[in-house]
Amino acid sequence: MTKRLGGVVILSPLVLAVSITWSRDGPTSDADSTGESAAQWTAIGPGGGYVECVAFHPVKPKEVLCGTNGGGLLRSTNRGASWARMGPDIIWPYVTCISFSTSDPSIVYAGAGYGIYKSTNGGRTWIASGGTVLDSDGIYAVAVHPKTPLTVYVETGGHGIYKSVDGGKSWKWLENALGYGWVRELPIDSLNPKVMYAGVTDVEPQGVYKSADAGETWSHAGLVAEAITDLVMSPNASNTVFAACGKLYRSTDACATWGEIAQGIPDVLGVALDAQRPGIAYAATEAGVCKTLDSGDSWAVAGMQLKNLPVKTLGLSASNPSTICAGSCADGIFLSHDEAASWTISNKGLCAHQVWALSFDGKSAGTFYAGGRLWLARRTNRGSAWRTIRLPAFDSLIADIAVHPDDPETIYLSVPSYVVHKTTDGGATWRIAGPRGCTLDPLLIDPHHPDTVLVGTTERGIMRSSDGGRVWVSAGLSKVDEIICFALDSTSPGRLFVGTTDGLWKGTIDGSTWSRAGLASLAINCMASSSNGILYAGTRGQGLRRSDDAGRTWIDANTGLEGGCVSAIAIDPRNWSNLSVATVQGGIYRSTNGGATWTPMNDGIPPMLSTTVLKFDPQDPGTLYAGTEGGGIYWIRPGAQPQRE
């Protein structure tokens, strides 16, 4: 499964037999000075990422599980102080929900973007447990029967609720259970397990539903809301239920009636309740964490360290409730050991960033900007020195980054469905640089005239500004459905190749002339032009193509490549015959003969991670960087010969 965002293909998982390492060091001084090749890919961060869910072991407070959006499932054995990725058992990098059995805590289930996984040893190892019924469905809610650990319910992303009574060996679709509504939460009454609740969208009316017969039939439970993001039953009083949907609601009579609470605090995304002290609860909000001591009648900010930080989810230890994990929307895990009075970042071993763009500053080796879903950062000093940059807006999805070649403090960001943003002070402040009213994708700065900026759109072709983003005009291709990627012709200044959903085009940066350059009807994901004029095009389904005559004719260049969807191409600046590509099914490959044959080069990158970006450092051309969909950035020094598995 693929989707397109800003010149980057968001990919399905890779299932490869490669070793997994998790080093945090960047290129060493010895490697930089000698030019020796690195043995494998090395992770360089940045730490953090989008955390979907956190769950403490019910009786072992040191053990915590963390599900991320892109980085897989991670486990901590020291109360969240450090993390280790679970693999290769769980091959899907999007983990949406986790549920321990309270009657047998050795049993735990994790729902992923495709399939349900089960552990029988508290989360140390995992097996797929969906069989042929659930292996192709996204799981967005999982609930274990409080008294019978073999009975488990899952929601399958709008395909209904399934139930297993044999620990996941077989599954039954509950035909009358909410139809094809999208269920986000499925709490079960611990005193009367036949009573269940569900937060449902995509049915009428939306909101909270209740079942009194173990999920066989459901009725609306009074609260109408568009998007229930969390639904939590009090462990001390099962008649008390909290529902988060931006606003926060509470019912104290088993969902017969509801009342809004927590007015005046930021939008609420999640709720966590203290199992030992009734009345204490915490709210994850778009601007930090809030706490109540009176069951939600009054709230206060809990820990100024997280103020204004979007927090997606909270995990509270049932056996030691003073310890709390806060999962953020971009910055990973924050940890509190004092009931949320103070917080510290806790991302050792956790890197779940989705990398959709990477751009070097052109001045210093190993210095670049990188960004993706809800994050932007700068890496400097050839080491692991990262500086987080404030985003122009809370919901910024970074599709592409362009850095001014003469002034690395001047940066342009392409934000899909919004505008181009510009900073002249390294991200301290931003201004809207246009254009408006269209979906934006790739960015390009003319290296010979750096005030000239191009942006590809979905609705209006290519837009050009010649004054640093103040005024924008059409630069052609307005009738093309989608502009996906740009590539400058390395042999002809001012000439540009454009990849679209309908093949390749070539023209000039000023937009005065355009003509087709082959591969009509193919979607072009990425391109690269070598110093001797060879053009490579990565397609969405037909592999890699090569042209030696500026796009007039094309040949296949797929010998040794696995997978027809090519997501990234990088040509070694020192030798045009050495290049690397990334594909959906096969990971990263390297060629030393101009693409005639290919050898896998995946050692060191976890097998679940897809590669979205490949770029050589122009100031250190022996170093290749790879941006991944959920594991941050890796580097390698390929050397003269390809690494073989």
PDB file of C-alpha atoms in Angstrom, residues 215-333:
ATOM      1  CA  GLY A 215     -21.012  -7.049  22.042  1.00  0.00           C
ATOM      2  CA  GLU A 216     -23.712  -8.880  20.137  1.00  0.00           C
ATOM      3  CA  THR A 217     -26.035  -5.861  19.929  1.00  0.00           C
ATOM      4  CA  TRP A 218     -25.538  -2.159  20.600  1.00  0.00           C
ATOM      5  CA  SER A 219     -27.586   0.951  21.303  1.00  0.00           C
ATOM      6  CA  HIS A 220     -26.629   4.603  21.371  1.00  0.00           C
ATOM      7  CA  ALA A 221     -25.687   5.734  24.877  1.00  0.00           C
ATOM      8  CA  GLY A 222     -26.699   9.365  24.734  1.00  0.00           C
ATOM      9  CA  LEU A 223     -23.497  11.225  23.918  1.00  0.00           C
ATOM     10  CA  VAL A 224     -23.399  12.445  20.318  1.00  0.00           C
ATOM     11  CA  ALA A 225     -19.872  13.400  19.229  1.00  0.00           C
ATOM     12  CA  GLU A 226     -18.023  13.415  15.922  1.00  0.00           C
ATOM     13  CA  ALA A 227     -14.736  11.853  16.975  1.00  0.00           C
ATOM     14  CA  ILE A 228     -14.261   9.958  20.227  1.00  0.00           C
ATOM     15  CA  THR A 229     -10.482   9.791  20.745  1.00  0.00           C
ATOM     16  CA  ASP A 230     -10.634   8.084  24.142  1.00  0.00           C
ATOM     17  CA  LEU A 231     -13.264   6.291  26.219  1.00  0.00           C
ATOM     18  CA  VAL A 232     -12.266   5.247  29.733  1.00  0.00           C
ATOM     19  CA  MET A 233     -14.201   3.472  32.468  1.00  0.00           C
ATOM     20  CA  SER A 234     -13.299   4.204  36.075  1.00  0.00           C
ATOM     21  CA  PRO A 235     -11.501   1.251  37.712  1.00  0.00           C
ATOM     22  CA  ASN A 236     -13.115   2.201  41.027  1.00  0.00           C
ATOM     23  CA  ALA A 237     -16.685   2.847  39.876  1.00  0.00           C
ATOM     24  CA  SER A 238     -17.758   1.139  36.656  1.00  0.00           C
ATOM     25  CA  ASN A 239     -20.773   3.428  36.293  1.00  0.00           C
ATOM     26  CA  THR A 240     -18.386   6.347  35.726  1.00  0.00           C
ATOM     27  CA  VAL A 241     -17.163   6.756  32.145  1.00  0.00           C
ATOM     28  CA  PHE A 242     -15.075   9.540  30.584  1.00  0.00           C
ATOM     29  CA  ALA A 243     -15.215  10.375  26.868  1.00  0.00           C
ATOM     30  CA  ALA A 244     -12.668  12.586  25.129  1.00  0.00           C
ATOM     31  CA  CYS A 245     -13.517  14.185  21.790  1.00  0.00           C
ATOM     32  CA  GLY A 246     -11.766  17.529  21.972  1.00  0.00           C
ATOM     33  CA  LYS A 247     -14.169  18.315  24.766  1.00  0.00           C
ATOM     34  CA  LEU A 248     -14.280  16.038  27.798  1.00  0.00           C
ATOM     35  CA  TYR A 249     -17.520  14.445  28.991  1.00  0.00           C
ATOM     36  CA  ARG A 250     -18.350  12.371  32.060  1.00  0.00           C
ATOM     37  CA  SER A 251     -21.195  10.006  32.898  1.00  0.00           C
ATOM     38  CA  THR A 252     -21.777   8.727  36.437  1.00  0.00           C
ATOM     39  CA  ASP A 253     -24.796   6.561  35.669  1.00  0.00           C
ATOM     40  CA  ALA A 254     -23.470   3.986  33.183  1.00  0.00           C
ATOM     41  CA  CYS A 255     -23.853   6.376  30.230  1.00  0.00           C
ATOM     42  CA  ALA A 256     -27.526   7.160  30.770  1.00  0.00           C
ATOM     43  CA  THR A 257     -26.682  10.871  31.010  1.00  0.00           C
ATOM     44  CA  TRP A 258     -23.606  12.951  30.244  1.00  0.00           C
ATOM     45  CA  GLY A 259     -22.166  16.259  31.321  1.00  0.00           C
ATOM     46  CA  GLU A 260     -19.325  18.281  29.877  1.00  0.00           C
ATOM     47  CA  ILE A 261     -16.425  18.860  32.245  1.00  0.00           C
ATOM     48  CA  ALA A 262     -13.015  20.492  31.942  1.00  0.00           C
ATOM     49  CA  GLN A 263     -14.229  23.657  30.240  1.00  0.00           C
ATOM     50  CA  GLY A 264     -11.407  26.083  29.707  1.00  0.00           C
ATOM     51  CA  ILE A 265      -8.607  23.586  29.191  1.00  0.00           C
ATOM     52  CA  PRO A 266      -7.128  22.791  25.739  1.00  0.00           C
ATOM     53  CA  ASP A 267      -8.675  20.188  23.447  1.00  0.00           C
ATOM     54  CA  VAL A 268      -8.570  16.797  25.163  1.00  0.00           C
ATOM     55  CA  LEU A 269      -7.178  13.799  23.251  1.00  0.00           C
ATOM     56  CA  GLY A 270      -6.911  11.179  26.002  1.00  0.00           C
ATOM     57  CA  VAL A 271      -7.680  10.374  29.646  1.00  0.00           C
ATOM     58  CA  ALA A 272      -5.915   8.294  32.307  1.00  0.00           C
ATOM     59  CA  LEU A 273      -7.401   7.418  35.724  1.00  0.00           C
ATOM     60  CA  ASP A 274      -5.597   6.618  38.984  1.00  0.00           C
ATOM     61  CA  ALA A 275      -6.593   3.050  39.893  1.00  0.00           C
ATOM     62  CA  GLN A 276      -5.660   3.437  43.559  1.00  0.00           C
ATOM     63  CA  ARG A 277      -6.961   6.901  44.369  1.00  0.00           C
ATOM     64  CA  PRO A 278     -10.490   7.653  43.172  1.00  0.00           C
ATOM     65  CA  GLY A 279     -10.959  11.174  41.943  1.00  0.00           C
ATOM     66  CA  ILE A 280      -7.473  11.629  40.471  1.00  0.00           C
ATOM     67  CA  ALA A 281      -7.360  11.720  36.688  1.00  0.00           C
ATOM     68  CA  TYR A 282      -5.164  13.159  33.952  1.00  0.00           C
ATOM     69  CA  ALA A 283      -6.031  14.593  30.558  1.00  0.00           C
ATOM     70  CA  ALA A 284      -3.759  14.531  27.510  1.00  0.00           C
ATOM     71  CA  THR A 285      -4.407  17.737  25.594  1.00  0.00           C
ATOM     72  CA  GLU A 286      -3.163  19.629  22.558  1.00  0.00           C
ATOM     73  CA  ALA A 287      -1.186  21.860  24.935  1.00  0.00           C
ATOM     74  CA  GLY A 288       0.181  19.578  27.656  1.00  0.00           C
ATOM     75  CA  VAL A 289      -1.260  17.549  30.526  1.00  0.00           C
ATOM     76  CA  CYS A 290      -3.965  18.600  32.981  1.00  0.00           C
ATOM     77  CA  LYS A 291      -4.855  16.993  36.310  1.00  0.00           C
ATOM     78  CA  THR A 292      -7.962  16.769  38.478  1.00  0.00           C
ATOM     79  CA  LEU A 293      -8.285  15.746  42.132  1.00  0.00           C
ATOM     80  CA  ASP A 294     -12.087  15.744  42.198  1.00  0.00           C
ATOM     81  CA  SER A 295     -13.138  13.391  39.372  1.00  0.00           C
ATOM     82  CA  GLY A 296     -13.062  16.144  36.781  1.00  0.00           C
ATOM     83  CA  ASP A 297     -14.945  19.009  38.447  1.00  0.00           C
ATOM     84  CA  SER A 298     -11.819  21.185  38.345  1.00  0.00           C
ATOM     85  CA  TRP A 299      -8.547  20.930  36.415  1.00  0.00           C
ATOM     86  CA  ALA A 300      -5.076  22.456  36.504  1.00  0.00           C
ATOM     87  CA  VAL A 301      -1.981  22.267  34.307  1.00  0.00           C
ATOM     88  CA  ALA A 302       0.197  19.351  35.440  1.00  0.00           C
ATOM     89  CA  GLY A 303       3.872  20.124  34.899  1.00  0.00           C
ATOM     90  CA  MET A 304       4.925  23.271  33.113  1.00  0.00           C
ATOM     91  CA  GLN A 305       7.541  21.368  31.075  1.00  0.00           C
ATOM     92  CA  LEU A 306       4.799  20.082  28.764  1.00  0.00           C
ATOM     93  CA  LYS A 307       2.797  23.284  28.499  1.00  0.00           C
ATOM     94  CA  ASN A 308       1.871  23.930  24.845  1.00  0.00           C
ATOM     95  CA  LEU A 309       3.194  20.492  23.797  1.00  0.00           C
ATOM     96  CA  PRO A 310       0.606  18.300  21.998  1.00  0.00           C
ATOM     97  CA  VAL A 311       0.155  15.104  24.042  1.00  0.00           C
ATOM     98  CA  LYS A 312      -1.640  12.219  22.340  1.00  0.00           C
ATOM     99  CA  THR A 313      -1.885   9.584  25.063  1.00  0.00           C
ATOM    100  CA  LEU A 314      -1.130   8.843  28.723  1.00  0.00           C
ATOM    101  CA  GLY A 315      -0.031   5.634  30.413  1.00  0.00           C
ATOM    102  CA  LEU A 316      -0.498   5.279  34.160  1.00  0.00           C
ATOM    103  CA  SER A 317       0.942   2.468  36.250  1.00  0.00           C
ATOM    104  CA  ALA A 318      -1.870   0.684  38.103  1.00  0.00           C
ATOM    105  CA  SER A 319       0.490  -0.606  40.796  1.00  0.00           C
ATOM    106  CA  ASN A 320       2.536   2.618  41.089  1.00  0.00           C
ATOM    107  CA  PRO A 321       0.331   5.486  39.862  1.00  0.00           C
ATOM    108  CA  SER A 322       2.859   8.192  40.652  1.00  0.00           C
ATOM    109  CA  THR A 323       4.697   7.063  37.489  1.00  0.00           C
ATOM    110  CA  ILE A 324       3.154   8.371  34.262  1.00  0.00           C
ATOM    111  CA  CYS A 325       4.235   8.182  30.622  1.00  0.00           C
ATOM    112  CA  ALA A 326       3.006  10.924  28.297  1.00  0.00           C
ATOM    113  CA  GLY A 327       3.142  10.074  24.596  1.00  0.00           C
ATOM    114  CA  SER A 328       3.414  13.186  22.449  1.00  0.00           C
ATOM    115  CA  CYS A 329       2.383  13.871  18.865  1.00  0.00           C
ATOM    116  CA  ALA A 330       5.976  14.407  17.707  1.00  0.00           C
ATOM    117  CA  ASP A 331       8.471  14.459  20.568  1.00  0.00           C
ATOM    118  CA  GLY A 332       8.207  10.914  21.858  1.00  0.00           C
ATOM    119  CA  ILE A 333       7.815   9.983  25.527  1.00  0.00           C
TER     120      ILE A 333
END
